[in-house]
Short mmCIF file of C-alpha atoms in Angstrom, two decimals:
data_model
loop_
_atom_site.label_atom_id
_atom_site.label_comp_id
_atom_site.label_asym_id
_atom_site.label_seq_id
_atom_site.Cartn_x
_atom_site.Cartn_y
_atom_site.Cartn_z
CA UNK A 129 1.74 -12.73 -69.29
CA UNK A 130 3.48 -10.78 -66.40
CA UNK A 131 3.95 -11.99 -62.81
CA UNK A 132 4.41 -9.46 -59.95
CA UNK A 133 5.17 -10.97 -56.68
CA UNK A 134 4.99 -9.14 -53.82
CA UNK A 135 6.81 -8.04 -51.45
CA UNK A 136 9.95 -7.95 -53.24
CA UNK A 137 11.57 -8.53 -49.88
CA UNK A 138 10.86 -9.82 -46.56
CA UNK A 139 12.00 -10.39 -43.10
CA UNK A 140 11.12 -12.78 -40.96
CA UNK A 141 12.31 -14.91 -37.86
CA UNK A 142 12.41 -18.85 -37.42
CA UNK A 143 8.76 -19.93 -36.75
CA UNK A 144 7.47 -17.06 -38.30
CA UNK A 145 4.16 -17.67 -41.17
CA UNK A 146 5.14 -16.14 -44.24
CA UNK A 147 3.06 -15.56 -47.11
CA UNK A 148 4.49 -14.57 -50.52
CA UNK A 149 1.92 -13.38 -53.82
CA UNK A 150 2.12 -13.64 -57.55
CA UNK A 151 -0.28 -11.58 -59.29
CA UNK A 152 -0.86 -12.32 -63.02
CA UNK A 153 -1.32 -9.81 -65.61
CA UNK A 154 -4.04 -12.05 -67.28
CA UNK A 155 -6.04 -15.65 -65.77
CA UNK A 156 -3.79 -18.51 -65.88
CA UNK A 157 -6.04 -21.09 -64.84
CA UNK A 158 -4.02 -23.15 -62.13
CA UNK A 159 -0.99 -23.22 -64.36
CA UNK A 160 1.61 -21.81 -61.72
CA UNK A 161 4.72 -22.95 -60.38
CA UNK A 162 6.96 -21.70 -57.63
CA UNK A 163 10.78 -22.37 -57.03
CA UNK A 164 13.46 -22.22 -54.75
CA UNK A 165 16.59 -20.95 -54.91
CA UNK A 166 19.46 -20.62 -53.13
CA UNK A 167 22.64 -18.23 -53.40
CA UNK A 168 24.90 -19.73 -56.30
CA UNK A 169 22.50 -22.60 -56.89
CA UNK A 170 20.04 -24.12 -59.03
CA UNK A 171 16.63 -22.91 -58.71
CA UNK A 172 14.53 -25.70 -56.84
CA UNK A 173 10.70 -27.10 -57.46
CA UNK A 174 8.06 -26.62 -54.23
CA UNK A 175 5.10 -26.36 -55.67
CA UNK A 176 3.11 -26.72 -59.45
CA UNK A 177 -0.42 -26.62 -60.51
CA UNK A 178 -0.59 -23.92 -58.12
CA UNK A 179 -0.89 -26.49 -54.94
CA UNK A 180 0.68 -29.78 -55.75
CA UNK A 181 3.81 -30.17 -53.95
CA UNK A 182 6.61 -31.42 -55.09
CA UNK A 183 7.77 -34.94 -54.15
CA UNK A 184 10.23 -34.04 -50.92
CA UNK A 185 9.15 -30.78 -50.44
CA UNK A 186 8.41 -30.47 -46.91
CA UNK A 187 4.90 -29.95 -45.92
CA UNK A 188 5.13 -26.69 -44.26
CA UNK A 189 5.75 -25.19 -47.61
CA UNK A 190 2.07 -24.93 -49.20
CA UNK A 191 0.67 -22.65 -52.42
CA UNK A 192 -2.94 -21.77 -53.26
CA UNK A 193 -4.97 -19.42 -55.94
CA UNK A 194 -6.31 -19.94 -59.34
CA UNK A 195 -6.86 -17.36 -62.48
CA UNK A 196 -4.89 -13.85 -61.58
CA UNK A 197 -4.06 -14.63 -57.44
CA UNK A 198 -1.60 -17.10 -56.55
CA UNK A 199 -0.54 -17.53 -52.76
CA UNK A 200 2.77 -19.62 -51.73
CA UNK A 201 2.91 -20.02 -47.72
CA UNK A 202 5.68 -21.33 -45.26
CA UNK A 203 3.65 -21.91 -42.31
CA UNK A 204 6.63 -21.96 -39.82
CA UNK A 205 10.00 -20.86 -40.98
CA UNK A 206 13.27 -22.91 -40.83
CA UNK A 207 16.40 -21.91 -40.75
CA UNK A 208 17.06 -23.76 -44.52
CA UNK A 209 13.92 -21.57 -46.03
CA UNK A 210 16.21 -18.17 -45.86
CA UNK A 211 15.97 -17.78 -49.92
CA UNK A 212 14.73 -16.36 -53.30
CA UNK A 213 11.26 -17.11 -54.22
CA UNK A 214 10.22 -17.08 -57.52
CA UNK A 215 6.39 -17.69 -59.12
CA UNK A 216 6.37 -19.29 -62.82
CA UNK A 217 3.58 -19.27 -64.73
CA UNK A 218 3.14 -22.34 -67.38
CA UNK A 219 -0.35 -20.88 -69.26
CA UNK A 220 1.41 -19.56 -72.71
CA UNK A 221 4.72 -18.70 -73.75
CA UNK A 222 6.68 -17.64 -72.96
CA UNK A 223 6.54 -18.78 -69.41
CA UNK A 224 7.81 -16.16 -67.29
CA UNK A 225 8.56 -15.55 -63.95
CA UNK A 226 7.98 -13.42 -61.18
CA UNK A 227 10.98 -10.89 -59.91
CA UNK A 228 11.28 -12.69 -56.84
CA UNK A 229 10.99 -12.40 -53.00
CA UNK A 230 13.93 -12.47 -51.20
CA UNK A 231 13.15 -13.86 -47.97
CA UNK A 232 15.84 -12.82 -45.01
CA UNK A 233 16.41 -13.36 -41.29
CA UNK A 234 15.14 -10.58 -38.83
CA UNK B 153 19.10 -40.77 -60.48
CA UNK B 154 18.17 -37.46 -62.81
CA UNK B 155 21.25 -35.39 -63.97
CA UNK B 156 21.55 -32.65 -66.32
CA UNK B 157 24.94 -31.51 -66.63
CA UNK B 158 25.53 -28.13 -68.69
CA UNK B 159 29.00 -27.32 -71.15
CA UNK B 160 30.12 -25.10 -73.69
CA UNK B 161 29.82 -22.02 -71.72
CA UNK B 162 32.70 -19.18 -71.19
CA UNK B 163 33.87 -15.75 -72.71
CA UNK B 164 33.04 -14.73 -75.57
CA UNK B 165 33.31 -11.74 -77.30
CA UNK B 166 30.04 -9.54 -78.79
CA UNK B 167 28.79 -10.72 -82.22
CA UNK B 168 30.32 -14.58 -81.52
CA UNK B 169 28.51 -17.51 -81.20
CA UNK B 170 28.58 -20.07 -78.69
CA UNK B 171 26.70 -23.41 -78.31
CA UNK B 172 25.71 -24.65 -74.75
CA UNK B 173 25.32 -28.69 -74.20
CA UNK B 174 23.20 -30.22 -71.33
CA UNK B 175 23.74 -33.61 -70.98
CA UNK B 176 21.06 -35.99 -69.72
CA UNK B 177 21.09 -39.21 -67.19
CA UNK B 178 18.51 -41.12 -65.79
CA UNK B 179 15.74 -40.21 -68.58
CA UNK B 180 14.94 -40.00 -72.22
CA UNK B 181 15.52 -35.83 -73.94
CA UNK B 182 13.12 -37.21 -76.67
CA UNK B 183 10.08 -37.95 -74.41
CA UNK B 184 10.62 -34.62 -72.13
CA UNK B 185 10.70 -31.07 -72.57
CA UNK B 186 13.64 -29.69 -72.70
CA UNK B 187 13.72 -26.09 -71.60
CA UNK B 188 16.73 -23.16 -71.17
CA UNK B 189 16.56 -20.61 -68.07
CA UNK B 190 18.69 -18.08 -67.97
CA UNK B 191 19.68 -15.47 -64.96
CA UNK B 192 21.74 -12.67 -65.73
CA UNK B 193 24.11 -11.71 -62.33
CA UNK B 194 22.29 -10.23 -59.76
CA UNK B 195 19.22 -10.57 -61.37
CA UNK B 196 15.74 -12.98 -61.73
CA UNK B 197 15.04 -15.82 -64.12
CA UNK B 198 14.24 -15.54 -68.10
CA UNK B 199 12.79 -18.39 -69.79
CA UNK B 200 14.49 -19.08 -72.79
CA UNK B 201 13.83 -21.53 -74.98
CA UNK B 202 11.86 -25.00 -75.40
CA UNK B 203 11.95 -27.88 -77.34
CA UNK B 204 9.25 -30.33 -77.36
CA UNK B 205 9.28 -34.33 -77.36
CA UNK B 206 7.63 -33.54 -81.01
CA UNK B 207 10.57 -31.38 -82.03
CA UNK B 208 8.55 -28.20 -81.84
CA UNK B 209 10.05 -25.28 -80.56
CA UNK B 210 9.54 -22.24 -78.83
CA UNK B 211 11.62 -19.11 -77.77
CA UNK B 212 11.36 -15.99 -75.86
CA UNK B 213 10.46 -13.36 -78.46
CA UNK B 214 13.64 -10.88 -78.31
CA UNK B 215 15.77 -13.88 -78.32
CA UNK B 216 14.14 -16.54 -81.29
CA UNK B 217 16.05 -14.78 -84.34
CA UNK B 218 19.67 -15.63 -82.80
CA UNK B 219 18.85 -18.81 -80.56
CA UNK B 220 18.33 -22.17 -81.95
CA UNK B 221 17.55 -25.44 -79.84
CA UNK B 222 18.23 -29.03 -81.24
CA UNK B 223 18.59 -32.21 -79.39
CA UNK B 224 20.78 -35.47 -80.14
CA UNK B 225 19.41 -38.57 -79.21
CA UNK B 226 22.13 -40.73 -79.42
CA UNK B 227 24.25 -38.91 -77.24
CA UNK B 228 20.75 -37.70 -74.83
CA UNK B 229 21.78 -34.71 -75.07
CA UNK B 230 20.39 -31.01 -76.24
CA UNK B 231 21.84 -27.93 -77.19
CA UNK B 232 21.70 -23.99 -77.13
CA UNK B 233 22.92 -22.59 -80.31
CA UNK B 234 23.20 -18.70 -79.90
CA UNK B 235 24.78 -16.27 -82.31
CA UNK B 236 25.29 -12.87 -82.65
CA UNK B 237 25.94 -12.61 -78.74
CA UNK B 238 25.29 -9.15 -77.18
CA UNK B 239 26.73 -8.12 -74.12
CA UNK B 240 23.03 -8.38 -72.65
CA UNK B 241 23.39 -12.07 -72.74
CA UNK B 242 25.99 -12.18 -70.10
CA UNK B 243 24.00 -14.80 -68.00
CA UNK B 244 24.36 -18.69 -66.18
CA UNK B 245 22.16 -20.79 -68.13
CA UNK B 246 20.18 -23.56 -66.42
CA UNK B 247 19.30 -26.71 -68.24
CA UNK B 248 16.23 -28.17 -66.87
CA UNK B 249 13.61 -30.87 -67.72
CA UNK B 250 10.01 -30.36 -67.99
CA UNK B 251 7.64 -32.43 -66.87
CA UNK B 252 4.34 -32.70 -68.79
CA UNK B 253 0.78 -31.47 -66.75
CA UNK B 254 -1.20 -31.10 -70.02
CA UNK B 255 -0.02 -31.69 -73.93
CA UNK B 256 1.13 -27.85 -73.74
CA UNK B 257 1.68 -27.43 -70.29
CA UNK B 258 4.45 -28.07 -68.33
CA UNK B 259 6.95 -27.63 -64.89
CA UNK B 260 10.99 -28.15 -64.68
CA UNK B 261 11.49 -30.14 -62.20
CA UNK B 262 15.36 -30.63 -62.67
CA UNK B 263 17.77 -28.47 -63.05
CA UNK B 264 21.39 -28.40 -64.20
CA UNK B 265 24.20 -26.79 -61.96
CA UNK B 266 24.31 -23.77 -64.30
CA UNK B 267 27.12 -21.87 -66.91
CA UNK B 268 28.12 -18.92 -66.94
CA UNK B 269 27.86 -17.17 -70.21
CA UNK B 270 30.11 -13.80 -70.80
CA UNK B 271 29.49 -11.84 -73.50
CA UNK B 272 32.48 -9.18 -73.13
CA UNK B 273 35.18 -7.60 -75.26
#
């Protein structure tokens, strides 16, 4: 199953909504998963099951969607959120993952 | 407190073989599933393997003829075996635990720190 997420990159300023999609190349139920990550880091867990969100995850950070169209939302951007999204989906192997959204400061 | 902590990574030349080690703390390998990322420089993340609290496995297709997974429960750890090493493999691999949603389906929720893996003569 492929993932596209879209837009591949994005600038926005502290405060801002921002709304990052993963398209799937076949229905995936509500097996989707989205990470963090960080320049030289681990990848980080926000959100699985396409809206459950992770223990410690703040709450600004939200996802939504269910078969093909997944949504992942940061409904007001801090300065810590300046990262590399990437969508996951669990459904079958193997369980790939989007490209990514690099998400920048205007 | 979860830890994985990754070794056996470094340079190695094409057609050698190298196994990677994630250690485990604060859980149980046998009752998780233990999965491989990988992330080649620059570039996104490519699932690798899985082993299951069963001892089924599962790899990425391109990958499954040179890439074996195994796990030692004594020590809590589980390891990457990977031979014939092509220069495409030049990656850091992540070590991360999976955490069960159905019997098949699952999310990593922890992650190692990473190795770097260079495949170069």
């Amino acid at each position: 199953t492929q993932l596209t997420q879209s837009p591949s990159s994005l600038s926005a300023s502290i405060g801002d909504r921002v709304t990052i999609t993963c398209r799937a190349s076949q229905g995936i139920s509500i097996y989707l998963a989205w990470y963090q990550q960080k320049p030289g880091k681990a990848p980080k867990l926000l959100i699985y099951a396409s809206s459950t969100l992770q223990s410690g995850v703040p709450s600004r950070f939200s996802g939504s969607g269910s078969g093909t169209d997944f949504t992942l939302t940061i409904s007001s951007l801090q300065p810590e959120d300046f990262a590399t999204y990437y969508c996951q989906q669990l459904s079958s192997y193997p369980y790939t993952f989007g490209q990514g959204t690099k998400l920048e400061i205007k | 407190e979860v830890q994985l902590v990754e070794s056996g990574g470094g340079l190695i030349q094409p057609g050698g073989s190298l196994r990677l080690s994630c250690a485990a703390s604060g859980f149980t390998v046998s009752t998780n599933y233990m999965t491989w990322v990988r992330q080649a420089p620059g570039k996104g993340l490519e699932w690798v393997s899985v082993l299951y609290p069963a001892g089924n496995s599962y790899y990425t297709d391109s990958l499954k003829d040179r890439f074996t997974v195994s796990r030692d429960t004594s020590k809590n750890t589980w390891s990457l075996q990977m031979n014939s090493l092509r220069v495409e493999d030049t990656a850091v691999y992540y070590c991360a635990r999976g955490h069960a949603l159905t019997t098949m389906q699952y999310y990593l929720d922890y992650w190692g720190q990473g190795i770097l893996v260079n495949v170069s003569s």
